[in-house]
Backbone as JSON, one array per atom type, in Angstrom:
{
  "sequence": "MARLAALQHAMSPDIESNLETARRMLEAAAKAGVKLAVFPEVQLSPFFPARRGNDAGRYAMTVDHPAMNALSEMVKANGIVTVANIYFQDHDSTRFDASPVFDADGSLLGISKMVHIAQFENFWEKNYYASGSGFDVYDTAAGRLGIVICYDRHFPESYRACALQGAEIIATPTCNLAGEPLDLFAWEMRTLAFQNSVYSILANRCGVEGETSYGGHSVIAGPDGTLLAQAGNAETVLTAEYDLTRRAEIAEAYGWLGELKPWLKPGLRE",
  "N": [[-15.68, -26.59, 6.68], [-12.0, -25.96, 6.55], [-8.66, -25.22, 7.15], [-6.07, -23.44, 5.56], [-2.5, -23.14, 5.22], [0.37, -20.91, 5.32], [3.74, -21.35, 6.01], [5.75, -19.34, 7.24], [9.2, -18.41, 7.31], [12.55, -17.91, 8.5], [15.68, -19.08, 7.12], [18.47, -20.79, 8.35], [22.21, -21.57, 7.91], [22.23, -24.55, 8.47], [21.38, -27.51, 8.08], [19.89, -29.32, 9.92], [18.92, -27.42, 11.89], [17.37, -25.98, 10.29], [15.38, -28.25, 9.88], [14.29, -28.41, 12.41], [12.83, -26.0, 12.69], [10.97, -26.4, 10.61], [9.64, -28.51, 11.98], [8.76, -27.33, 14.31], [7.23, -25.69, 13.14], [5.14, -27.13, 11.81], [3.96, -28.42, 13.8], [2.56, -26.35, 15.29], [0.95, -25.35, 13.48], [-0.5, -27.52, 13.38], [-1.93, -27.31, 15.59], [-3.45, -25.13, 15.26], [-5.29, -26.51, 13.75], [-4.77, -26.74, 10.95], [-5.02, -28.05, 7.58], [-3.47, -28.19, 5.25], [-0.4, -27.25, 4.65], [2.24, -25.23, 3.53], [5.59, -24.62, 2.87], [8.28, -22.22, 2.34], [10.44, -21.23, -0.44], [13.29, -23.23, -1.2], [13.76, -24.42, 1.53], [15.46, -25.58, 3.78], [17.92, -24.37, 3.38], [20.13, -21.64, 3.29], [19.46, -19.04, 1.0], [20.79, -19.82, -1.53], [20.86, -19.07, -4.3], [21.23, -16.17, -4.5], [23.97, -15.51, -4.88], [26.15, -15.87, -7.45], [28.43, -17.89, -7.54], [28.41, -19.45, -5.08], [28.71, -22.32, -3.19], [26.99, -24.76, -3.5], [26.65, -27.54, -3.07], [26.33, -29.07, -0.57], [23.82, -29.03, 0.19], [22.31, -30.1, -1.81], [19.77, -32.83, -2.22], [18.95, -36.24, -2.45], [16.19, -38.28, -3.2], [16.08, -40.21, -1.14], [17.67, -38.83, 0.99], [18.49, -38.37, 4.33], [17.22, -35.81, 5.33], [14.67, -35.83, 3.98], [13.17, -38.12, 5.0], [13.16, -37.21, 7.29], [11.38, -35.18, 7.1], [9.02, -36.35, 6.16], [8.55, -38.01, 8.29], [7.6, -35.92, 10.12], [5.44, -34.67, 8.98], [3.58, -36.87, 8.97], [3.37, -37.21, 11.76], [1.96, -34.87, 12.28], [-0.25, -35.02, 10.79], [-0.73, -33.43, 8.44], [-1.26, -32.22, 5.28], [1.52, -31.58, 2.99], [3.7, -29.2, 1.44], [6.67, -29.18, 0.63], [10.03, -27.36, -0.13], [12.85, -28.11, -1.77], [16.59, -28.29, -2.31], [16.8, -30.33, -4.91], [18.35, -33.31, -6.02], [18.29, -35.56, -8.72], [18.23, -38.78, -9.78], [20.13, -39.0, -12.08], [21.93, -37.1, -11.01], [21.09, -34.46, -11.91], [20.07, -31.06, -10.66], [17.52, -29.69, -9.38], [15.32, -26.79, -8.37], [12.76, -27.73, -6.14], [9.84, -29.02, -5.21], [8.67, -31.5, -2.76], [5.91, -33.16, -2.42], [3.82, -34.18, 0.37], [1.43, -36.38, 1.32], [-1.05, -36.67, 4.15], [-0.75, -38.41, 5.68], [2.11, -38.96, 5.55], [3.1, -40.17, 3.29], [4.91, -39.67, 0.38], [3.85, -38.25, -2.25], [4.72, -37.08, -4.76], [7.41, -35.3, -6.47], [7.59, -32.14, -7.68], [8.94, -29.89, -9.86], [10.6, -26.9, -10.52], [9.91, -24.9, -13.56], [10.32, -22.67, -15.25], [13.5, -20.96, -14.9], [14.78, -18.35, -13.33], [17.25, -15.65, -13.95], [18.83, -13.04, -12.88], [20.12, -10.38, -10.99], [20.35, -11.08, -7.55], [19.37, -13.6, -7.98], [20.37, -15.71, -9.37], [19.55, -18.23, -10.81], [19.99, -20.01, -12.58], [22.53, -21.05, -12.54], [22.46, -22.88, -11.01], [20.08, -24.4, -11.14], [18.18, -27.0, -12.9], [15.74, -27.03, -15.49], [12.49, -27.99, -14.98], [9.59, -30.11, -16.43], [7.01, -29.61, -16.63], [3.84, -29.08, -14.95], [2.4, -29.94, -11.99], [-0.41, -31.73, -10.4], [-2.05, -33.3, -7.6], [-3.86, -35.55, -6.1], [-4.79, -34.94, -2.86], [-5.37, -35.41, 0.95], [-6.45, -33.26, 1.56], [-7.63, -31.9, -0.5], [-7.64, -31.31, -4.09], [-4.51, -30.65, -5.58], [-2.23, -28.25, -6.92], [1.04, -27.42, -7.88], [3.02, -24.55, -8.09], [6.02, -23.24, -8.46], [7.6, -20.49, -7.08], [9.33, -18.34, -9.28], [7.64, -19.37, -11.43], [5.16, -18.31, -11.27], [4.85, -15.91, -12.42], [4.47, -16.48, -14.95], [1.45, -16.83, -16.17], [0.24, -18.95, -17.52], [0.74, -21.21, -15.89], [-0.53, -21.5, -13.6], [-3.05, -21.79, -14.92], [-2.54, -24.36, -16.4], [-2.77, -26.19, -14.07], [-5.03, -25.59, -12.96], [-6.6, -26.52, -15.38], [-6.28, -28.99, -14.98], [-7.74, -29.66, -12.63], [-6.82, -28.82, -10.45], [-7.81, -27.74, -7.19], [-6.59, -25.86, -5.23], [-3.88, -24.2, -5.03], [-0.34, -23.97, -4.6], [2.34, -22.09, -3.88], [5.63, -22.12, -3.11], [7.96, -19.69, -2.28], [10.6, -17.16, -2.9], [10.69, -13.89, -1.99], [12.38, -10.86, -2.13], [12.98, -8.09, 0.58], [12.65, -5.71, -0.86], [11.23, -5.84, -3.16], [8.25, -5.73, -5.07], [5.9, -6.27, -2.99], [3.37, -5.83, -2.26], [2.05, -5.81, -4.96], [2.72, -8.45, -5.58], [0.86, -9.68, -4.07], [-1.45, -8.83, -5.17], [-1.09, -9.95, -7.55], [-1.5, -12.93, -7.09], [-3.86, -12.84, -6.06], [-5.32, -12.42, -8.28], [-4.51, -14.7, -10.05], [-5.67, -16.61, -8.52], [-8.72, -15.72, -8.93], [-8.89, -15.85, -11.7], [-8.57, -18.43, -11.92], [-10.38, -19.67, -10.21], [-9.48, -21.07, -7.84], [-8.21, -21.65, -4.77], [-5.08, -20.0, -3.67], [-1.64, -20.01, -2.56], [0.79, -18.3, -1.16], [3.82, -18.84, 0.05], [6.66, -17.24, 1.66], [9.9, -16.7, 2.39], [11.69, -15.21, 5.35], [13.45, -12.83, 7.18], [17.14, -12.23, 7.64], [19.62, -12.93, 5.44], [23.24, -12.73, 5.16], [23.57, -9.72, 3.56], [21.12, -9.27, 2.48], [17.8, -9.29, 2.55], [14.9, -10.52, 3.32], [11.54, -10.67, 2.46], [8.97, -11.84, 3.61], [5.41, -11.23, 4.02], [3.67, -13.28, 3.13], [0.85, -14.82, 1.28], [-2.53, -15.68, 1.33], [-5.18, -16.51, -1.05], [-8.53, -16.3, -2.22], [-10.78, -18.26, -4.05], [-12.59, -16.29, -5.62], [-11.02, -14.35, -5.93], [-10.39, -12.88, -3.16], [-8.42, -11.49, -0.65], [-7.61, -13.4, 1.69], [-5.7, -13.56, 3.58], [-2.82, -12.22, 4.7], [0.85, -12.1, 5.64], [3.26, -10.26, 7.77], [6.35, -9.31, 8.38], [7.71, -10.89, 9.82], [8.3, -14.18, 11.5], [5.76, -16.62, 11.0], [2.56, -18.72, 11.23], [0.59, -18.28, 8.82], [-2.68, -18.22, 8.46], [-5.91, -19.55, 6.76], [-9.32, -20.06, 6.33], [-10.87, -22.61, 3.91], [-13.01, -23.77, 1.9], [-14.0, -26.2, -0.15], [-16.22, -26.79, -1.35], [-17.96, -24.6, -1.8], [-15.74, -23.51, -3.35], [-16.1, -24.99, -5.83], [-18.62, -24.03, -6.42], [-18.42, -21.42, -7.06], [-16.74, -21.56, -9.17], [-18.39, -22.84, -11.02], [-20.27, -20.63, -11.23], [-18.47, -18.81, -12.56], [-17.25, -19.81, -14.67], [-14.73, -19.62, -16.24], [-12.92, -21.9, -17.23], [-14.35, -23.41, -18.54], [-15.2, -22.18, -20.73], [-12.96, -21.59, -22.07], [-11.19, -21.33, -25.09], [-10.36, -24.25, -27.14], [-7.65, -24.13, -28.6], [-5.9, -22.51, -26.76], [-5.52, -23.71, -24.54], [-3.11, -24.98, -22.48], [-0.58, -26.9, -24.11], [-2.15, -27.51, -26.41], [-3.13, -26.77, -29.81], [-4.38, -24.65, -32.22]],
  "CA": [[-14.81, -25.86, 6.54], [-10.98, -26.47, 6.94], [-7.63, -24.32, 7.18], [-4.69, -23.6, 5.01], [-1.49, -22.3, 5.99], [1.73, -20.62, 4.78], [4.58, -21.53, 7.02], [6.66, -18.08, 6.78], [9.84, -18.31, 8.5], [13.96, -17.51, 8.1], [16.63, -20.01, 7.15], [19.93, -20.68, 8.85], [23.02, -22.34, 7.27], [22.22, -25.55, 8.97], [19.8, -28.24, 7.65], [19.31, -29.8, 11.04], [18.08, -26.38, 12.45], [16.15, -25.73, 9.55], [14.32, -29.04, 10.11], [13.79, -28.48, 13.83], [12.14, -25.0, 12.39], [10.0, -27.43, 10.06], [9.11, -29.57, 12.75], [7.84, -26.42, 15.12], [6.26, -24.71, 12.62], [4.09, -27.8, 11.7], [3.16, -28.68, 15.35], [1.97, -25.01, 15.63], [-0.17, -25.48, 12.28], [-1.49, -28.63, 13.32], [-2.73, -27.04, 16.92], [-4.28, -24.3, 14.58], [-6.45, -27.05, 13.01], [-4.65, -26.57, 9.68], [-5.04, -29.44, 6.78], [-2.55, -28.14, 4.34], [0.73, -26.16, 4.88], [3.22, -24.76, 2.24], [6.82, -24.15, 3.29], [8.81, -21.24, 1.37], [11.52, -22.14, -1.52], [14.46, -24.02, -0.57], [13.36, -24.08, 3.02], [16.27, -26.12, 4.58], [19.17, -23.95, 3.27], [19.89, -20.15, 2.9], [19.13, -18.9, -0.3], [22.38, -19.69, -2.35], [21.3, -18.58, -5.65], [21.74, -15.25, -4.36], [25.08, -15.15, -5.41], [26.66, -16.99, -8.52], [29.69, -18.84, -7.09], [28.27, -20.15, -3.98], [28.76, -23.94, -3.11], [25.55, -25.37, -2.71], [26.27, -28.97, -2.98], [26.03, -29.62, 0.59], [22.1, -28.73, 0.21], [21.5, -31.22, -2.45], [19.17, -34.04, -1.45], [18.43, -37.09, -3.38], [14.98, -38.89, -2.45], [16.51, -40.96, 0.04], [18.41, -37.93, 2.0], [17.69, -38.32, 5.68], [16.03, -34.99, 5.62], [13.35, -36.22, 3.17], [12.58, -38.88, 5.88], [12.4, -36.3, 8.54], [9.92, -34.39, 6.66], [7.96, -37.35, 6.16], [8.09, -38.36, 9.65], [6.9, -34.91, 10.88], [4.16, -34.6, 8.39], [2.81, -37.96, 9.46], [2.96, -36.99, 13.1], [0.84, -33.73, 12.38], [-1.23, -35.15, 9.89], [-1.04, -32.06, 7.58], [-0.75, -32.37, 3.76], [2.63, -30.66, 3.2], [4.4, -29.14, 0.26], [7.98, -28.47, 1.13], [10.57, -27.06, -1.08], [14.26, -28.32, -1.43], [17.53, -28.34, -3.68], [16.76, -31.71, -5.21], [19.18, -34.21, -6.95], [17.77, -36.38, -9.32], [19.02, -39.95, -9.97], [21.23, -38.58, -12.93], [22.77, -36.01, -10.62], [20.71, -33.07, -12.36], [19.66, -30.65, -9.76], [16.36, -28.84, -9.45], [14.37, -26.34, -7.29], [11.74, -29.01, -6.17], [8.52, -29.54, -3.93], [8.5, -32.78, -2.77], [4.57, -33.17, -1.78], [3.53, -35.23, 1.27], [-0.02, -36.34, 2.11], [-1.19, -36.24, 5.59], [-0.02, -39.62, 6.53], [3.45, -38.78, 5.39], [3.46, -40.7, 2.05], [5.56, -38.86, -0.71], [2.96, -38.22, -3.48], [5.73, -37.01, -5.84], [8.29, -34.13, -6.58], [7.41, -31.09, -8.54], [10.28, -29.11, -10.32], [10.49, -25.38, -10.99], [10.03, -24.93, -14.74], [10.93, -21.19, -15.34], [14.44, -20.39, -13.96], [15.43, -16.65, -13.07], [18.93, -15.26, -13.97], [19.44, -11.83, -12.73], [20.33, -9.83, -9.78], [20.1, -11.56, -6.65], [18.47, -14.92, -8.17], [21.25, -16.45, -10.41], [19.33, -19.49, -10.33], [20.36, -21.02, -13.91], [23.77, -21.62, -12.1], [22.2, -24.06, -9.87], [18.94, -25.44, -11.42], [17.81, -27.33, -14.14], [14.16, -26.64, -15.81], [11.16, -29.21, -14.93], [9.24, -30.3, -17.71], [5.46, -29.58, -16.74], [3.07, -28.73, -13.72], [1.6, -31.1, -11.48], [-1.61, -31.71, -9.58], [-1.99, -34.22, -6.93], [-5.12, -35.61, -5.11], [-4.8, -35.3, -1.34], [-6.55, -35.45, 1.77], [-6.95, -31.68, 1.59], [-8.05, -31.37, -1.78], [-6.82, -31.36, -5.45], [-3.43, -29.64, -5.04], [-1.34, -27.91, -7.78], [2.2, -26.91, -7.55], [3.67, -23.62, -9.13], [7.1, -22.85, -7.62], [8.27, -19.13, -7.14], [9.4, -17.81, -10.59], [6.86, -19.8, -12.64], [4.03, -18.05, -11.05], [4.92, -14.98, -13.1], [3.88, -17.12, -16.42], [0.1, -17.21, -16.02], [-0.04, -20.39, -17.94], [1.35, -22.17, -14.91], [-1.62, -21.62, -12.88], [-3.99, -22.58, -15.61], [-2.4, -25.83, -16.56], [-2.74, -26.72, -12.88], [-6.39, -25.41, -13.09], [-7.24, -27.51, -16.43], [-6.04, -30.52, -14.37], [-8.46, -30.09, -11.7], [-6.69, -28.15, -9.14], [-8.76, -26.7, -6.48], [-5.72, -25.36, -4.41], [-2.41, -24.17, -5.91], [0.67, -23.77, -3.74], [3.6, -21.52, -4.27], [6.8, -21.78, -2.39], [8.63, -18.35, -3.17], [11.56, -16.25, -2.15], [10.76, -12.53, -2.4], [13.24, -9.7, -1.34], [12.14, -7.38, 1.41], [12.69, -4.6, -1.54], [10.36, -6.16, -4.4], [6.88, -5.15, -4.66], [5.04, -7.2, -2.08], [1.93, -5.72, -2.47], [2.01, -6.27, -6.19], [2.81, -9.79, -5.51], [-0.16, -10.02, -3.42], [-2.46, -8.61, -6.23], [-1.11, -11.11, -8.59], [-2.05, -14.13, -6.53], [-5.14, -12.77, -5.86], [-5.9, -12.3, -9.85], [-4.55, -15.83, -10.37], [-6.75, -17.29, -7.75], [-9.66, -15.32, -9.5], [-8.9, -16.48, -12.94], [-8.65, -19.94, -12.09], [-11.14, -20.28, -9.51], [-8.73, -21.73, -7.08], [-7.26, -21.11, -3.7], [-3.81, -19.81, -4.01], [-1.1, -20.06, -1.19], [2.14, -17.93, -1.55], [4.76, -19.07, 1.36], [7.76, -16.79, 1.42], [10.69, -16.78, 3.62], [11.54, -13.85, 5.93], [14.6, -12.63, 7.75], [18.3, -11.57, 6.65], [20.91, -13.84, 5.17], [24.26, -11.83, 4.74], [23.2, -8.52, 3.27], [19.83, -9.62, 1.85], [16.68, -9.11, 3.52], [13.67, -11.47, 2.75], [10.23, -9.75, 2.61], [7.67, -12.22, 3.91], [4.41, -11.07, 3.41], [2.95, -14.42, 2.72], [-0.21, -14.58, 1.01], [-3.54, -16.7, 0.76], [-6.3, -15.59, -1.66], [-9.63, -17.08, -2.51], [-11.31, -18.5, -5.67], [-13.09, -15.21, -5.83], [-9.98, -13.1, -5.58], [-10.3, -12.38, -2.06], [-7.4, -11.43, 0.01], [-8.04, -14.33, 2.99], [-4.87, -13.56, 4.77], [-1.18, -11.58, 4.62], [1.8, -11.76, 6.72], [3.77, -9.43, 7.89], [7.75, -9.57, 7.79], [8.03, -11.63, 10.87], [7.92, -15.64, 11.34], [4.17, -16.67, 11.42], [1.85, -19.7, 10.71], [-0.37, -17.81, 8.35], [-3.88, -19.45, 8.14], [-7.04, -18.83, 6.44], [-10.2, -21.16, 6.03], [-10.97, -22.76, 2.81], [-14.4, -24.59, 1.43], [-14.11, -26.5, -1.54], [-17.8, -26.92, -1.88], [-18.04, -22.92, -2.22], [-14.91, -23.16, -4.54], [-16.98, -25.34, -6.87], [-19.75, -23.09, -6.92], [-17.6, -20.21, -7.6], [-15.79, -21.94, -10.7], [-19.44, -23.01, -12.02], [-20.71, -19.6, -11.64], [-17.98, -17.68, -13.63], [-17.0, -20.82, -15.81], [-13.75, -19.47, -17.09], [-12.31, -22.91, -17.84], [-15.54, -24.36, -19.7], [-15.33, -20.92, -22.01], [-11.5, -21.45, -22.95], [-10.95, -22.26, -26.4], [-9.44, -25.3, -27.02], [-6.16, -23.8, -29.0], [-5.39, -21.47, -26.12], [-4.97, -24.54, -23.84], [-1.61, -25.62, -22.58], [-0.42, -27.95, -25.08], [-2.91, -27.67, -27.34], [-3.05, -25.91, -30.9], [-6.1, -24.52, -33.12]],
  "C": [[-13.47, -26.32, 7.12], [-9.97, -25.15, 6.9], [-6.42, -24.68, 6.35], [-3.83, -22.89, 5.6], [-0.23, -22.22, 5.28], [2.65, -20.52, 5.98], [5.76, -20.46, 6.69], [7.75, -18.1, 7.89], [11.54, -18.18, 7.9], [14.56, -18.81, 8.25], [17.88, -19.89, 7.86], [20.75, -21.61, 7.81], [22.91, -23.92, 7.42], [21.12, -26.54, 8.67], [19.47, -28.63, 8.84], [18.28, -28.59, 11.62], [17.27, -26.19, 11.66], [14.85, -26.84, 9.67], [13.54, -29.1, 11.47], [12.87, -27.2, 13.47], [10.95, -25.9, 11.6], [9.16, -27.92, 11.09], [8.08, -28.69, 13.58], [7.09, -25.7, 14.49], [5.04, -25.85, 12.31], [3.4, -28.29, 12.59], [2.25, -27.61, 15.55], [0.64, -25.07, 14.6], [-1.22, -26.75, 12.87], [-2.37, -28.39, 14.74], [-3.78, -26.07, 16.29], [-5.34, -25.08, 13.97], [-6.1, -27.1, 11.31], [-4.47, -27.99, 8.92], [-4.3, -29.57, 5.67], [-1.51, -27.06, 4.48], [1.68, -26.28, 3.65], [4.34, -24.18, 3.11], [7.45, -23.2, 2.36], [9.97, -22.22, 0.64], [12.45, -22.17, -0.46], [14.58, -24.01, 1.02], [14.52, -24.5, 3.96], [17.65, -25.48, 4.4], [18.89, -22.38, 3.22], [19.87, -19.97, 1.48], [20.45, -18.76, -1.22], [22.17, -19.02, -3.57], [21.42, -17.21, -5.56], [22.91, -14.62, -4.89], [25.63, -16.22, -6.42], [27.54, -18.05, -8.06], [29.41, -19.61, -5.95], [28.35, -21.77, -4.19], [28.06, -24.48, -2.61], [25.45, -26.8, -2.51], [25.95, -29.5, -1.76], [24.53, -29.72, 0.91], [21.59, -29.6, -0.85], [21.2, -32.38, -1.97], [18.59, -34.77, -2.62], [16.96, -37.6, -2.49], [15.14, -39.59, -1.37], [17.54, -40.17, 1.06], [17.74, -38.1, 3.11], [16.9, -37.22, 6.04], [14.74, -35.14, 4.97], [12.62, -37.33, 4.07], [12.29, -38.13, 6.88], [11.5, -35.65, 8.45], [8.93, -35.11, 6.41], [7.55, -37.9, 7.56], [7.29, -37.24, 10.24], [5.4, -34.74, 10.33], [3.32, -35.78, 9.03], [2.22, -37.74, 10.8], [2.03, -36.02, 13.24], [-0.12, -34.19, 11.54], [-1.77, -34.3, 9.14], [-0.44, -32.54, 6.29], [0.25, -31.33, 3.74], [3.08, -30.24, 1.82], [5.57, -28.33, 1.06], [8.47, -28.32, 0.02], [12.31, -27.24, -0.69], [15.41, -28.17, -2.55], [17.6, -29.82, -3.7], [17.68, -32.19, -6.25], [18.51, -35.39, -7.61], [18.67, -37.64, -9.6], [20.43, -40.03, -10.99], [22.01, -37.44, -12.62], [22.45, -34.6, -10.93], [19.87, -32.28, -10.94], [18.64, -29.5, -9.92], [15.99, -28.06, -8.29], [13.13, -27.03, -7.41], [11.1, -28.85, -4.86], [8.24, -30.66, -3.69], [6.97, -32.29, -1.99], [4.14, -34.41, -1.21], [1.88, -35.08, 1.4], [-0.14, -36.52, 3.41], [-0.71, -37.67, 6.33], [1.54, -39.91, 6.03], [3.82, -39.36, 4.17], [3.76, -39.55, 1.14], [4.59, -39.16, -1.8], [3.96, -37.93, -4.92], [6.47, -35.48, -5.51], [8.23, -33.14, -7.86], [8.54, -30.15, -8.94], [9.8, -27.86, -10.98], [10.68, -25.58, -12.44], [10.73, -23.85, -15.37], [12.03, -21.02, -14.65], [14.97, -18.77, -14.14], [16.87, -16.68, -13.35], [18.95, -13.83, -14.22], [19.91, -11.48, -11.33], [19.76, -10.57, -8.54], [19.32, -13.15, -6.93], [19.32, -15.32, -9.51], [20.89, -18.13, -10.41], [19.63, -20.61, -11.64], [21.95, -21.54, -13.38], [23.61, -22.79, -11.49], [21.15, -24.87, -10.19], [18.81, -25.7, -12.61], [16.35, -26.74, -14.3], [13.2, -28.17, -15.49], [10.7, -28.99, -16.03], [7.4, -30.16, -17.83], [5.15, -29.21, -15.25], [2.26, -29.93, -13.25], [0.66, -30.92, -10.45], [-1.69, -33.35, -9.02], [-3.12, -34.3, -5.96], [-4.29, -35.8, -3.54], [-5.57, -35.17, -0.47], [-7.25, -34.11, 2.1], [-7.58, -30.96, 0.51], [-7.29, -31.73, -3.29], [-5.86, -30.45, -5.51], [-2.78, -29.6, -6.17], [-0.3, -27.16, -7.08], [2.79, -25.83, -8.68], [4.67, -23.07, -8.28], [7.53, -21.49, -8.01], [8.13, -18.45, -8.53], [8.19, -18.11, -11.61], [5.37, -19.36, -12.28], [3.84, -16.54, -12.25], [4.7, -15.25, -14.77], [2.51, -17.74, -16.01], [-0.25, -18.55, -16.38], [0.15, -21.56, -16.91], [0.26, -22.3, -13.89], [-2.7, -22.12, -13.66], [-3.76, -23.79, -16.08], [-2.63, -26.34, -15.29], [-4.25, -26.83, -12.89], [-7.41, -26.48, -14.01], [-7.06, -29.12, -15.77], [-6.9, -30.59, -13.12], [-8.13, -29.46, -10.5], [-7.79, -27.36, -8.27], [-7.96, -25.69, -5.58], [-4.42, -25.25, -5.02], [-1.67, -23.63, -4.63], [1.98, -23.34, -4.34], [4.67, -21.21, -3.26], [7.49, -20.78, -2.99], [9.88, -18.06, -2.34], [11.73, -14.94, -2.65], [11.67, -11.73, -1.48], [12.09, -8.84, -0.67], [11.81, -6.12, 0.21], [11.84, -4.8, -2.86], [9.28, -5.77, -3.73], [5.65, -5.87, -4.39], [3.79, -7.09, -2.36], [1.31, -6.02, -3.77], [1.98, -7.89, -6.21], [1.4, -10.43, -4.81], [-1.59, -10.18, -4.42], [-2.49, -9.9, -7.13], [-1.5, -12.55, -7.99], [-3.48, -14.09, -6.23], [-5.78, -12.85, -7.49], [-5.57, -13.89, -10.27], [-5.59, -16.89, -9.84], [-8.09, -16.86, -8.37], [-10.01, -16.13, -10.75], [-8.94, -17.9, -13.18], [-9.44, -20.54, -11.12], [-10.56, -21.33, -8.47], [-8.5, -21.14, -5.81], [-5.78, -21.22, -4.06], [-3.02, -19.42, -2.61], [0.24, -19.62, -1.7], [2.86, -17.89, -0.48], [6.07, -18.48, 0.84], [8.58, -16.76, 2.79], [10.9, -15.44, 4.16], [13.18, -13.82, 6.25], [15.96, -12.2, 6.95], [19.35, -12.86, 6.58], [22.17, -12.86, 4.37], [23.78, -10.38, 4.7], [21.86, -8.42, 2.79], [18.92, -9.79, 2.84], [15.41, -10.0, 2.84], [12.41, -10.79, 3.18], [9.13, -10.39, 3.32], [6.62, -11.84, 3.17], [3.72, -12.18, 2.17], [1.33, -14.23, 2.49], [-1.36, -15.98, 0.88], [-4.78, -16.28, 0.26], [-7.14, -16.93, -1.88], [-10.0, -17.12, -3.94], [-11.87, -17.25, -6.07], [-11.98, -13.91, -6.03], [-9.47, -12.52, -4.39], [-9.1, -12.43, -1.37], [-7.76, -12.1, 1.73], [-7.06, -14.0, 3.96], [-3.37, -13.2, 4.25], [-0.54, -11.31, 5.73], [2.28, -10.42, 6.75], [5.3, -9.58, 7.44], [8.55, -10.56, 8.79], [7.8, -13.36, 10.74], [6.65, -15.71, 11.83], [3.62, -17.87, 10.81], [0.63, -19.09, 10.14], [-1.59, -18.88, 8.09], [-4.88, -18.73, 8.01], [-8.32, -20.35, 6.32], [-10.47, -21.23, 4.57], [-12.22, -23.79, 2.75], [-14.54, -24.97, 0.07], [-15.27, -26.6, -2.16], [-18.01, -25.28, -2.59], [-17.15, -22.4, -3.45], [-15.69, -23.86, -5.7], [-18.06, -24.72, -7.35], [-19.38, -21.88, -7.78], [-16.94, -20.6, -9.12], [-16.99, -22.27, -11.72], [-19.97, -21.6, -12.31], [-19.87, -18.83, -12.79], [-17.53, -18.56, -15.12], [-15.93, -20.12, -16.81], [-13.38, -20.47, -17.73], [-13.03, -23.63, -19.04], [-15.38, -23.61, -20.83], [-13.87, -21.04, -22.66], [-11.55, -21.9, -23.98], [-10.04, -23.28, -26.3], [-7.7, -25.0, -27.37], [-5.57, -23.0, -27.89], [-5.06, -22.2, -24.69], [-3.57, -25.13, -23.85], [-1.52, -26.7, -23.39], [-0.91, -28.14, -26.23], [-2.69, -26.75, -28.62], [-4.41, -25.75, -31.81], [-5.77, -25.43, -34.34]]
}
């Protein structure tokens, strides 16, 4: 048995301050015996897509940004597979909502990009983000890990695409408001976990930014749909035990993926 964690916290306008929060929370997670940790969406900045006209350029980070090196070093120091989330700027200056994934030794395994982009009140994301092109799964020291960022989880094909690539755990950095249906979101994560025989981790931000309150209530669900842990609305290292052998047994017992008709699999046609 090992432990998973959602690192729920508030963000400040200062990148360095947010990096110190990340360091503190990874250290706490390491003391709790955590093997895999997931940060909330855009963890190094306020949630700038809450407004249409925000100037977010100072938060855009290339792969060689000092903050990326800082994250790698703190991951290595604590020995925890880590899913971060930043405002990522690619080599051609295109910007994305993206999750760098670090293995326990601090190595960068890849950067996954959000595919579906929201565009409505409090989430003017198309003003800031381009769309990614697919869903990634990584072999890590904590297991085979899929990444589904925030809005993408509302499209069940995202979790299924990861499961079909052999994901055992799927991480979802997110940004949910205090006024959203947080209990429904918990059920959503439980259902996605159950239907794909995976562990799901939803890591949300909390706190107040301007006039906007973020809801916390991060969630960890098991491959049988069990709610393993749910946070309140304050900063917390939310942990739960996971067992990949048991996950495999559940997947075999239910057999969802083996029964799926080929023409229903993402990217395939009848």
